[in-house]
XYZ file of N, CA and C in Angstrom:
474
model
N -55.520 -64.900 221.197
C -54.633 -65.035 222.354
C -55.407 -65.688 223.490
N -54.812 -66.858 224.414
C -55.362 -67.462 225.101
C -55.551 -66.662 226.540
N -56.361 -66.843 227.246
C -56.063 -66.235 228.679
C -54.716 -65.628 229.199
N -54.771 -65.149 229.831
C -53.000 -64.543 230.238
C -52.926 -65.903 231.642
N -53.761 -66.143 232.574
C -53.238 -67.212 233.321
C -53.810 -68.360 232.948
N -54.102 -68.777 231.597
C -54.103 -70.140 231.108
C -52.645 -70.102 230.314
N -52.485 -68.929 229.568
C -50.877 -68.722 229.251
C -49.704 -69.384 230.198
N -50.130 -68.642 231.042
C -48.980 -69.113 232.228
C -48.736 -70.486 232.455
N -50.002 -70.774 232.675
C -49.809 -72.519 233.064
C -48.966 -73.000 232.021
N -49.481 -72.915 230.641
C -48.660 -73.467 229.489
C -47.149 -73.225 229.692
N -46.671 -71.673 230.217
C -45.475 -71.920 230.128
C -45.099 -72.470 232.026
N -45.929 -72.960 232.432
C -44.840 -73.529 233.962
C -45.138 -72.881 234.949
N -45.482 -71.559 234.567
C -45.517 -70.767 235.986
C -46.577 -70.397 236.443
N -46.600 -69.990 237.697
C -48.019 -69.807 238.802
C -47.986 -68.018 238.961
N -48.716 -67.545 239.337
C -48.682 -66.284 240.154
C -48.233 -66.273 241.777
N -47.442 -65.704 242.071
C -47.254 -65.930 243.498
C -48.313 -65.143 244.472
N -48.222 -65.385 245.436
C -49.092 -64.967 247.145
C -47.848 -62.974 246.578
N -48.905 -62.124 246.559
C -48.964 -60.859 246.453
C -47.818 -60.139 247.654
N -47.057 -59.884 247.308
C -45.187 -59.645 247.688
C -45.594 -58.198 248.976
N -46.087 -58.693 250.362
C -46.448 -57.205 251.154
C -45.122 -56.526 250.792
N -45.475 -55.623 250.956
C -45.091 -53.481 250.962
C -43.848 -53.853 252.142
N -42.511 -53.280 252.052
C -41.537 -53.510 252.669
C -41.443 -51.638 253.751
N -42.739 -50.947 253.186
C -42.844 -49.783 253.772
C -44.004 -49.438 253.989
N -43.656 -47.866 253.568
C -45.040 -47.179 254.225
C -45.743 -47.073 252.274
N -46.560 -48.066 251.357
C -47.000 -48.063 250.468
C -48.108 -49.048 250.221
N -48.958 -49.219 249.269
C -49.731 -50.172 248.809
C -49.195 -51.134 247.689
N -49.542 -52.375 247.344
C -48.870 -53.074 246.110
C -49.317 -52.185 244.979
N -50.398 -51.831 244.892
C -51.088 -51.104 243.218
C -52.048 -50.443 243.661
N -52.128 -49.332 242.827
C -53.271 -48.652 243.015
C -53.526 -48.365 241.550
N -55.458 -48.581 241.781
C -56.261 -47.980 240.375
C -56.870 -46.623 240.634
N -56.710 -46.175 239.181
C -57.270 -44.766 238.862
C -57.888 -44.675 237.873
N -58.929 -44.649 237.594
C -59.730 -44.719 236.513
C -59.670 -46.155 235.954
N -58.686 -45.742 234.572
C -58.596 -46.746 233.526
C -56.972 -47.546 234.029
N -56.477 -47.366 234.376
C -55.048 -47.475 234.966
C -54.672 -48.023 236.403
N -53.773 -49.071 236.087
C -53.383 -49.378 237.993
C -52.011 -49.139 237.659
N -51.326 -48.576 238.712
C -50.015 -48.196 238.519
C -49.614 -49.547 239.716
N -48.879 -50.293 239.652
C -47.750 -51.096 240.520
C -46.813 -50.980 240.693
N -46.808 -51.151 242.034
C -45.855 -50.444 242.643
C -44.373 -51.059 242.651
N -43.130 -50.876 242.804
C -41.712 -51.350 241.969
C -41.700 -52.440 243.176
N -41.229 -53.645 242.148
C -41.558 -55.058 242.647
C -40.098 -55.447 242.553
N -39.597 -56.222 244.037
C -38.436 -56.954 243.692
C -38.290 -58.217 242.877
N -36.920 -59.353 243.243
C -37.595 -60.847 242.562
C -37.812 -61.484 243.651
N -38.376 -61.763 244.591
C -38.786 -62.403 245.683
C -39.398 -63.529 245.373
N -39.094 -64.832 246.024
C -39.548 -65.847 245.031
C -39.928 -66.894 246.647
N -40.883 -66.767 246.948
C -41.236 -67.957 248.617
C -40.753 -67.051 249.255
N -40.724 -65.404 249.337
C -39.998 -64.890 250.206
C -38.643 -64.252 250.539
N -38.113 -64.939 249.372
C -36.305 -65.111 249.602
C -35.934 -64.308 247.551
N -35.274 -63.255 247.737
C -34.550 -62.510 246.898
C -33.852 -64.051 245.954
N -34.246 -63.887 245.153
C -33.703 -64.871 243.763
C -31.760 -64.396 244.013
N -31.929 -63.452 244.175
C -30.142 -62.859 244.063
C -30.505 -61.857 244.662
N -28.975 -61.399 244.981
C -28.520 -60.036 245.771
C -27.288 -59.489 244.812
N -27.393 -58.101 244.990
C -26.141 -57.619 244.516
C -25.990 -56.564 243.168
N -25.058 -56.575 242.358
C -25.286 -55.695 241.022
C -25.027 -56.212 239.719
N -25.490 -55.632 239.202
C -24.925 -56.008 237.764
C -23.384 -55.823 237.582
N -22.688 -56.360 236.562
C -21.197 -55.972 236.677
C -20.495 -56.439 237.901
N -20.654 -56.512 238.523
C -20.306 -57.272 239.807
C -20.408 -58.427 240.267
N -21.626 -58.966 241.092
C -21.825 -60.445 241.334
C -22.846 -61.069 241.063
N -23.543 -60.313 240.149
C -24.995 -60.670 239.504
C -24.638 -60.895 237.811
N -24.699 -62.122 236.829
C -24.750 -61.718 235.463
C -25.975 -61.631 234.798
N -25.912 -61.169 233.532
C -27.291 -60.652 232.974
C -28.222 -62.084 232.613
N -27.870 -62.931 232.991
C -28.692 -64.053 232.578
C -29.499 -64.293 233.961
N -28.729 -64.240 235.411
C -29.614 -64.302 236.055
C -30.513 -63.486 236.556
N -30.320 -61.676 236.298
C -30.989 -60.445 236.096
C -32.063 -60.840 235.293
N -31.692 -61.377 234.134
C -32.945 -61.746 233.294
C -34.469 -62.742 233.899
N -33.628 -63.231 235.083
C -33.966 -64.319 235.393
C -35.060 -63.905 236.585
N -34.162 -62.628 237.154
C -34.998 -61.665 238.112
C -35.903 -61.183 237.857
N -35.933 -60.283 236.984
C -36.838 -59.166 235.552
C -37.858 -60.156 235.735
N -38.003 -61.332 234.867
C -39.061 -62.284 235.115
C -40.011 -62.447 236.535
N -39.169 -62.500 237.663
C -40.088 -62.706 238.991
C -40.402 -61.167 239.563
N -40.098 -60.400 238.854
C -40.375 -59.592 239.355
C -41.708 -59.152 238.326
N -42.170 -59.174 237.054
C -43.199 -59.028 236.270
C -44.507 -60.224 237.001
N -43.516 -61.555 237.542
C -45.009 -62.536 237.816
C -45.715 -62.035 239.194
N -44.858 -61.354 240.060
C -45.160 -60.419 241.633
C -45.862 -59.159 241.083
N -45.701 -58.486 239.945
C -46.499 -57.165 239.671
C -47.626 -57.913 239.220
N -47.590 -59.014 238.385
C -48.910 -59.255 238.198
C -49.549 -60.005 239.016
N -49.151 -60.828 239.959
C -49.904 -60.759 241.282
C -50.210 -59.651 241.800
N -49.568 -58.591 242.197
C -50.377 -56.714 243.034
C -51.707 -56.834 242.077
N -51.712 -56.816 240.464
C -52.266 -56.096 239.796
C -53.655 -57.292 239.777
N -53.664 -58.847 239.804
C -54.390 -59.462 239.593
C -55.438 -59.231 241.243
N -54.677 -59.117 242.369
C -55.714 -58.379 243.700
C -55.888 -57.379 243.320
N -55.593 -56.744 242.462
C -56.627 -55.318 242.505
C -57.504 -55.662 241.392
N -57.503 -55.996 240.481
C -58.648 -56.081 239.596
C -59.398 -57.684 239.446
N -58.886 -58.759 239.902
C -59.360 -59.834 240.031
C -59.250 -60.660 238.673
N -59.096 -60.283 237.655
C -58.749 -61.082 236.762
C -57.732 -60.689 235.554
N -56.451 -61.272 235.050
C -55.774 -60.391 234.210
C -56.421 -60.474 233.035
N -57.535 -61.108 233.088
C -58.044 -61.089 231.495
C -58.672 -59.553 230.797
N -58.724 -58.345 232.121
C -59.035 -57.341 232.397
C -58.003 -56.408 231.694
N -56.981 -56.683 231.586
C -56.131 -55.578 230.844
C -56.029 -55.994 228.764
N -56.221 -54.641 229.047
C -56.318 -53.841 227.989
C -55.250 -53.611 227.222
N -54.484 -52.895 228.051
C -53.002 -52.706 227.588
C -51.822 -52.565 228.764
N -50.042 -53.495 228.703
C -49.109 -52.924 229.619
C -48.797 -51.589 228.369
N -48.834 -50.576 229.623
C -48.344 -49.261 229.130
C -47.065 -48.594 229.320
N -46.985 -48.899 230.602
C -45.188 -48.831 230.819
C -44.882 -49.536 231.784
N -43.552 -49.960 231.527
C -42.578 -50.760 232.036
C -41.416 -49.660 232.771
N -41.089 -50.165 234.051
C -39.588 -49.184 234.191
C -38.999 -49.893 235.171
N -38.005 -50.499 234.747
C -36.717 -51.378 234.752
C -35.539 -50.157 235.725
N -35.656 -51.021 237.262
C -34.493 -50.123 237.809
C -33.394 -51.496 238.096
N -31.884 -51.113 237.702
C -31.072 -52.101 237.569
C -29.511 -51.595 238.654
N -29.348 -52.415 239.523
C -28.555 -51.674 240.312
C -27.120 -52.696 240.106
N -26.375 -51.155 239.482
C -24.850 -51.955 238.587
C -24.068 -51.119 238.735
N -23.310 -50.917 238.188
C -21.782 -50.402 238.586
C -22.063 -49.604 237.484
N -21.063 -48.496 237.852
C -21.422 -47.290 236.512
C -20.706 -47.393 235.562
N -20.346 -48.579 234.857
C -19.602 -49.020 233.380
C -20.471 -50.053 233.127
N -21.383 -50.256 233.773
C -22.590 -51.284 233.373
C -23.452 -51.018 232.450
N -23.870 -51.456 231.127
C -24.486 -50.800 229.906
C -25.645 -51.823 229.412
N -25.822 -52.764 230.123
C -26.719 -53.970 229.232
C -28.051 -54.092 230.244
N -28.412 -52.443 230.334
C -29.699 -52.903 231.148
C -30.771 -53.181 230.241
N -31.082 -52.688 228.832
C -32.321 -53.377 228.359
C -32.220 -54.451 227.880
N -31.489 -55.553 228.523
C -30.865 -56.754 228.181
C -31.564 -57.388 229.489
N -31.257 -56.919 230.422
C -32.109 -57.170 232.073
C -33.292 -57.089 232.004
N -34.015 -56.111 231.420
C -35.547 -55.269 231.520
C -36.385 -56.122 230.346
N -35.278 -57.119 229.213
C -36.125 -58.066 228.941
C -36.950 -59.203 229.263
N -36.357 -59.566 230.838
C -36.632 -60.583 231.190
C -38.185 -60.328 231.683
N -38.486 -58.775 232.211
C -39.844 -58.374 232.410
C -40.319 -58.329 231.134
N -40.109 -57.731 230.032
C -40.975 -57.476 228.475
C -41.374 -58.850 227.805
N -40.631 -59.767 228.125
C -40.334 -60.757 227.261
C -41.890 -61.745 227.888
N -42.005 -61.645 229.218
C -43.054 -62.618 229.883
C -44.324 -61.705 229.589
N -44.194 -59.889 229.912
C -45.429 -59.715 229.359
C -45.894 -59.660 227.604
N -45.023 -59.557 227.496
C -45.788 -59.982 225.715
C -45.905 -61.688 225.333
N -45.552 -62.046 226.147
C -46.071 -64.359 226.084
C -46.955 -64.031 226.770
N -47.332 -63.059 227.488
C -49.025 -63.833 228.407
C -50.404 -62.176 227.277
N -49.548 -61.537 227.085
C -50.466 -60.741 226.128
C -50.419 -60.336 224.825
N -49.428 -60.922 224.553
C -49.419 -60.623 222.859
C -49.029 -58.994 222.444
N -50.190 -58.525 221.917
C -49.643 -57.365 221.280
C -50.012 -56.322 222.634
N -50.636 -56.792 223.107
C -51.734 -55.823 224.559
C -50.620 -55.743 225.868
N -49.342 -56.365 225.480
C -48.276 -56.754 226.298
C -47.030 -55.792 225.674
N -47.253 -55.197 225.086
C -46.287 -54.280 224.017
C -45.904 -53.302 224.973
N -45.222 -52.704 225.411
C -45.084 -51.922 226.124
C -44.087 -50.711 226.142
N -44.319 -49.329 226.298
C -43.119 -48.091 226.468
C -42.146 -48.552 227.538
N -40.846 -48.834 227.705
C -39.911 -48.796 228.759
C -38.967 -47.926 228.828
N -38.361 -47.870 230.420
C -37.085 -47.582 230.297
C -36.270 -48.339 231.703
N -35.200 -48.135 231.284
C -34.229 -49.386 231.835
C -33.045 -48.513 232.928
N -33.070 -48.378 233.794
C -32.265 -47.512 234.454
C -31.022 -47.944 235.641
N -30.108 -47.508 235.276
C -28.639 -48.242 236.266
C -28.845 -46.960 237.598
N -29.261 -47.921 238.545
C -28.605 -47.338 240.052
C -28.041 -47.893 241.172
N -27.477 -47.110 241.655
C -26.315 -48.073 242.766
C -26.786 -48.800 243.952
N -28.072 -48.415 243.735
C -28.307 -49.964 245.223
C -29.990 -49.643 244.938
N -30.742 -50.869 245.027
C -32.382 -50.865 245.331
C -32.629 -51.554 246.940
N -33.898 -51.843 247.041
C -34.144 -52.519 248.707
C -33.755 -54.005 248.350
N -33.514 -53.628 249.566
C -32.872 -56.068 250.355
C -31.755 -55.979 249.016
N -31.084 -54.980 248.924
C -29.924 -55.566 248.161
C -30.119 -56.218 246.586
N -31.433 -56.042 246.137
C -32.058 -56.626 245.200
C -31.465 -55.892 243.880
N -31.141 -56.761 242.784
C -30.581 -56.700 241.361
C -31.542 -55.716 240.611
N -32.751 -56.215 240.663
C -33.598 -55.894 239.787
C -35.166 -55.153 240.704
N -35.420 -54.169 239.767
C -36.777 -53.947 240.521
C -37.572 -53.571 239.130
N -39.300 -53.801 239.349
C -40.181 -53.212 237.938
C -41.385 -52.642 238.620
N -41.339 -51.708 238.174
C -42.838 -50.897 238.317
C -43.747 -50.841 237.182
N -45.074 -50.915 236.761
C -45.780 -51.390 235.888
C -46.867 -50.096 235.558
N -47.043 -49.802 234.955
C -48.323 -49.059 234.373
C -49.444 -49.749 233.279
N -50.382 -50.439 233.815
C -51.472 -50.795 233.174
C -53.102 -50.102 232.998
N -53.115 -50.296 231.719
C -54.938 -49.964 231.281
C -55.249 -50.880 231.282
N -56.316 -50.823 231.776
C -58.037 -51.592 232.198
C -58.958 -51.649 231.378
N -59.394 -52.523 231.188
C -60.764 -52.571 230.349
C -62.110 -52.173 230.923
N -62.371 -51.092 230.712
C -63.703 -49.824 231.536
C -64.822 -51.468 232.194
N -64.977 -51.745 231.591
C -65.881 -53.003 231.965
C -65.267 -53.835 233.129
N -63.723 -53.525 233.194
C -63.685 -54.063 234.984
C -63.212 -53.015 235.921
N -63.714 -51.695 235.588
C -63.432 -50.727 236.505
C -64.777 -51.087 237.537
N -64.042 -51.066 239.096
C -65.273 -50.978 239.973
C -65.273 -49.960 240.769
């Protein structure tokens, strides 16, 4: 498996400038072997990719589309805290919050658009436990949000 951000380049995309805290939080924090990141909107130059819900005025293609910017913003938090993604070890969990109407059923259809980019930039080390969850509103009105649980490779614990 090639680098995870020589990966990227291959497929098009950059890491963005690290998405500040809309509160009172940090982007990621490490603990030992583990950085937990903190739930990332799709913010893309600043500006929410979409607003709104699933079932409503958001469809799952462009949710999918969210899921994605919201995995390349966690791995920006996670690449300032450890300095290189070549450092992980393993994504350990994924958790997909999807804000839809309560007859809305195709959230691990949404939560692919995050799984799908981390297993192209890590292969099997990108495999990940999820879960995919419908609630009625996240911040800035945002479709999609992902919070990340990653292991570290002891050799870039500092």
């Amino acid at each position: 498996m090639s680098h995870p951000e020589r990966r990227l380049e291959e497929l098009g995309l950059t890491l963005p400038e690290v998405v500040p805290p809309v509160a009172t939080y940090v982007p990621a924090v490490r603990s030992g072997d583990h950085v937990h990141v903190s739930g990332q909107v799709p913010l893309r130059e600043g500006r929410l990719i979409a607003a709104g819900r699933l079932g409503d005025t958001v469809s799952v293609e462009l949710a999918y589309e969210c899921a994605r910017q919201c995995a390349l913003n966690a791995l920006a938090a996670l690449k300032a805290e450890i300095g290189d993604l070549a450092a992980v070890a393993r994504v350990v969990k994924a958790l997909v919050f999807v804000a839809s109407t309560a007859d809305f059923t195709r959230l691990p259809q949404v939560g692919d658009g995050a799984s799908d980019l981390l297993c192209e930039l890590f292969g099997d080390a990108g495999r990940h436990a999820r879960s995919a969850v419908g609630v009625s509103a996240l911040p800035l009105s945002s479709p999609v949000e992902l919070e990340l649980l990653v292991e570290i490779r002891q050799s870039a614990r500092g």
